[in-house]
Tab-separated table of C-alpha atoms in Angstrom:
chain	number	residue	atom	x	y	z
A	14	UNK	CA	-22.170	-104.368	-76.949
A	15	UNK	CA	-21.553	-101.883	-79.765
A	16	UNK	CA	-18.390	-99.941	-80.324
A	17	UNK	CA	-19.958	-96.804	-78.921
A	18	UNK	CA	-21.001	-98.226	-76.105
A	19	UNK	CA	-17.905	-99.670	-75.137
A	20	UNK	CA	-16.215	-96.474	-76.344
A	21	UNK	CA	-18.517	-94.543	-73.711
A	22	UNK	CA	-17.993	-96.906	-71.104
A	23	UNK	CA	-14.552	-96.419	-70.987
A	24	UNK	CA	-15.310	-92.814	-70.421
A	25	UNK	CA	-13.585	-90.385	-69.215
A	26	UNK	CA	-10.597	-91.338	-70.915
A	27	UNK	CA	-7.891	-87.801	-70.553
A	28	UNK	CA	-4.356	-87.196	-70.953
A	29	UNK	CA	-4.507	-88.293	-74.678
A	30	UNK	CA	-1.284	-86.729	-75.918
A	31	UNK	CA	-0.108	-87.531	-79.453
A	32	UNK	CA	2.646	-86.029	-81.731
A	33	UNK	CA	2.454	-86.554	-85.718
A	34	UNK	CA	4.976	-86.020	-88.249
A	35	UNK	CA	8.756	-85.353	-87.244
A	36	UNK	CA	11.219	-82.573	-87.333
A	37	UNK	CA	12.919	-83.933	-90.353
A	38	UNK	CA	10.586	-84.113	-92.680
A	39	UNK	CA	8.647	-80.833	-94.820
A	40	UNK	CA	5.589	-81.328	-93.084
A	41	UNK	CA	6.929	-80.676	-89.471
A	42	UNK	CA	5.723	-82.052	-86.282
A	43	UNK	CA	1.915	-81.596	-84.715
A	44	UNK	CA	0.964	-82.060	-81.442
A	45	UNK	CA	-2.262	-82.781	-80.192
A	46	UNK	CA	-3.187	-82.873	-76.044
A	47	UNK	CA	-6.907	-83.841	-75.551
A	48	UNK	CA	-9.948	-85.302	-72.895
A	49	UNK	CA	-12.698	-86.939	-73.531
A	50	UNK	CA	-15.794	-87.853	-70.969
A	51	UNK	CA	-19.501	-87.977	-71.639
A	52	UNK	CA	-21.957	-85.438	-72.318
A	53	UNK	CA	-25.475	-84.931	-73.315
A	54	UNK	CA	-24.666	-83.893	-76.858
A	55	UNK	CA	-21.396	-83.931	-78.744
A	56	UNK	CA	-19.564	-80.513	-77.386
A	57	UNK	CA	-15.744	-79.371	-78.136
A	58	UNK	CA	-14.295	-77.328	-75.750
A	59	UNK	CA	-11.051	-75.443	-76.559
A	60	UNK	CA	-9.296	-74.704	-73.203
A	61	UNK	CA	-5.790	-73.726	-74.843
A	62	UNK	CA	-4.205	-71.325	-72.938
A	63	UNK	CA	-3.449	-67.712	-74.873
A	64	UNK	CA	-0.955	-67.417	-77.092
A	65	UNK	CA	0.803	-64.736	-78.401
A	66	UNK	CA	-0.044	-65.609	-81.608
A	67	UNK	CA	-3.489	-66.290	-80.930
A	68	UNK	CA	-4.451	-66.189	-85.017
A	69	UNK	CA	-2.382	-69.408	-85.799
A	70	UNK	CA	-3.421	-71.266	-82.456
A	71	UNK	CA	-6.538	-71.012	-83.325
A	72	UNK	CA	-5.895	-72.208	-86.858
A	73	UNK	CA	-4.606	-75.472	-85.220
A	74	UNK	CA	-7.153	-75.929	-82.753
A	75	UNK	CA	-9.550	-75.254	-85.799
A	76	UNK	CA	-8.285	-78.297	-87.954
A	77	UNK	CA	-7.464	-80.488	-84.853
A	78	UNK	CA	-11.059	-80.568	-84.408
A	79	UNK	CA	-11.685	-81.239	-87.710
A	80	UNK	CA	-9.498	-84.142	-87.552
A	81	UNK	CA	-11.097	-85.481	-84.378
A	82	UNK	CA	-15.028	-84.640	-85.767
A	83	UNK	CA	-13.947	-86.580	-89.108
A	84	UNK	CA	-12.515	-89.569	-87.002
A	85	UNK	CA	-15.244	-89.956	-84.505
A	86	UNK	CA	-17.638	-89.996	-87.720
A	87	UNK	CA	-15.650	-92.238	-89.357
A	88	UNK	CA	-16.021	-94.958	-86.536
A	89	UNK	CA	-19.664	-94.107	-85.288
A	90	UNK	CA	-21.862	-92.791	-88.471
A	91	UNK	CA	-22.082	-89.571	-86.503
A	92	UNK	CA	-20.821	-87.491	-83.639
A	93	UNK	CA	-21.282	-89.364	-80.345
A	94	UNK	CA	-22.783	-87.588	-77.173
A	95	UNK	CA	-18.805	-86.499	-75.404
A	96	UNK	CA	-17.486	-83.722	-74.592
A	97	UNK	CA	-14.007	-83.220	-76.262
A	98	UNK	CA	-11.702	-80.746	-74.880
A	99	UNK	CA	-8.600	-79.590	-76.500
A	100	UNK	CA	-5.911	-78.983	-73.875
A	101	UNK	CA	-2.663	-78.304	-75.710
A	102	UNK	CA	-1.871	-77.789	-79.647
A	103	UNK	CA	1.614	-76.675	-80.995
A	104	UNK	CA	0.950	-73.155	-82.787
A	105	UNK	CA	4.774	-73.211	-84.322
A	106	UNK	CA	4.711	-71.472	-87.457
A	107	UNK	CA	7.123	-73.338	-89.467
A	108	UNK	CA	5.081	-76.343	-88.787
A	109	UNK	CA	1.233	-75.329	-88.322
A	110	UNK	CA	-0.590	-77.140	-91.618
A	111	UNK	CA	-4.494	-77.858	-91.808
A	112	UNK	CA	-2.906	-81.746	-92.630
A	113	UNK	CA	-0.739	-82.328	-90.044
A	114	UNK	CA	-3.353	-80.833	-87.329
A	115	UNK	CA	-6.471	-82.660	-88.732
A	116	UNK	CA	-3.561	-85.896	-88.597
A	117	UNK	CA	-2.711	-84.907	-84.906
A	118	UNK	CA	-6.602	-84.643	-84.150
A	119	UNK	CA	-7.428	-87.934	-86.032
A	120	UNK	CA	-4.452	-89.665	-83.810
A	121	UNK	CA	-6.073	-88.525	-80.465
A	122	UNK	CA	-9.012	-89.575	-81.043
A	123	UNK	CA	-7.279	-93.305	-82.616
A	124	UNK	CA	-5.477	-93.539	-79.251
A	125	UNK	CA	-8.670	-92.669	-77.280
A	126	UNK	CA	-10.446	-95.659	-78.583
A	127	UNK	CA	-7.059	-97.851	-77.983
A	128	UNK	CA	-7.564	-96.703	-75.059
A	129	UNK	CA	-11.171	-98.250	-74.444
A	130	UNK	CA	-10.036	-101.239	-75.581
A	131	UNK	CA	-11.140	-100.727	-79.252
A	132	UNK	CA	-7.455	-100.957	-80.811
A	133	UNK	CA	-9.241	-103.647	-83.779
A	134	UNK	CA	-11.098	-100.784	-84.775
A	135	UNK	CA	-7.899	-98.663	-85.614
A	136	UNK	CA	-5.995	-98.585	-88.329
């Protein structure tokens, strides 16, 4: 069985929740609260609730997808038919960086294939 299939096998895998960075370095802290489960197509869904800054959330949910599009390539050659939706991000504006999003993305979708049972396949 290949990697994808296994990875889609083990769908729907939710309550992915990472954090990245820490409060004492520059870079701040990230967080990142996702579900996965099969689709036809590859979709992202961005069901953050509003924010009162609604400009910078969407900056982070912007790069966390990047993060998690860039990962899932990474492993599979190309976007795999799920449906990814974006629960929670942390829209702080001391800490909101493309880097540390695209990290928090890349580590939800890292702990998503742990998840399936794919941990040799993370770094």
């Amino acid at each position: 069985m290949s990697a994808l299939d296994t990875f889609l096998a083990a769908l729907p895998i939710t309550g992915v929740n990472v954090r990245v960075g820490s409060p004492g370095n520059c870079g701040g802290v990230m967080l990142a609260f996702i579900d996965i489960a099969a689709a036809s197509d590859y979709q992202f869904v961005d069901a953050t609730p509003p924010n009162e800054d609604q400009e910078l959330a969407d900056f982070c949910v912007t790069n966390v997808r990047i993060g998690i599009d860039d990962e899932l390539r990474a492993h599979f050659g190309a976007l795999p038919p799920i449906e990814v939706t974006v629960n929670r991000v942390s829209p702080h504006p001391a800490d909101a960086n493309e880097s540390n999003n695209q990290r928090a993305g890349s580590h939800a979708v890292r702990e998503a294939l742990r998840r399936a049972g794919l941990a040799d396949l993370v770094p």
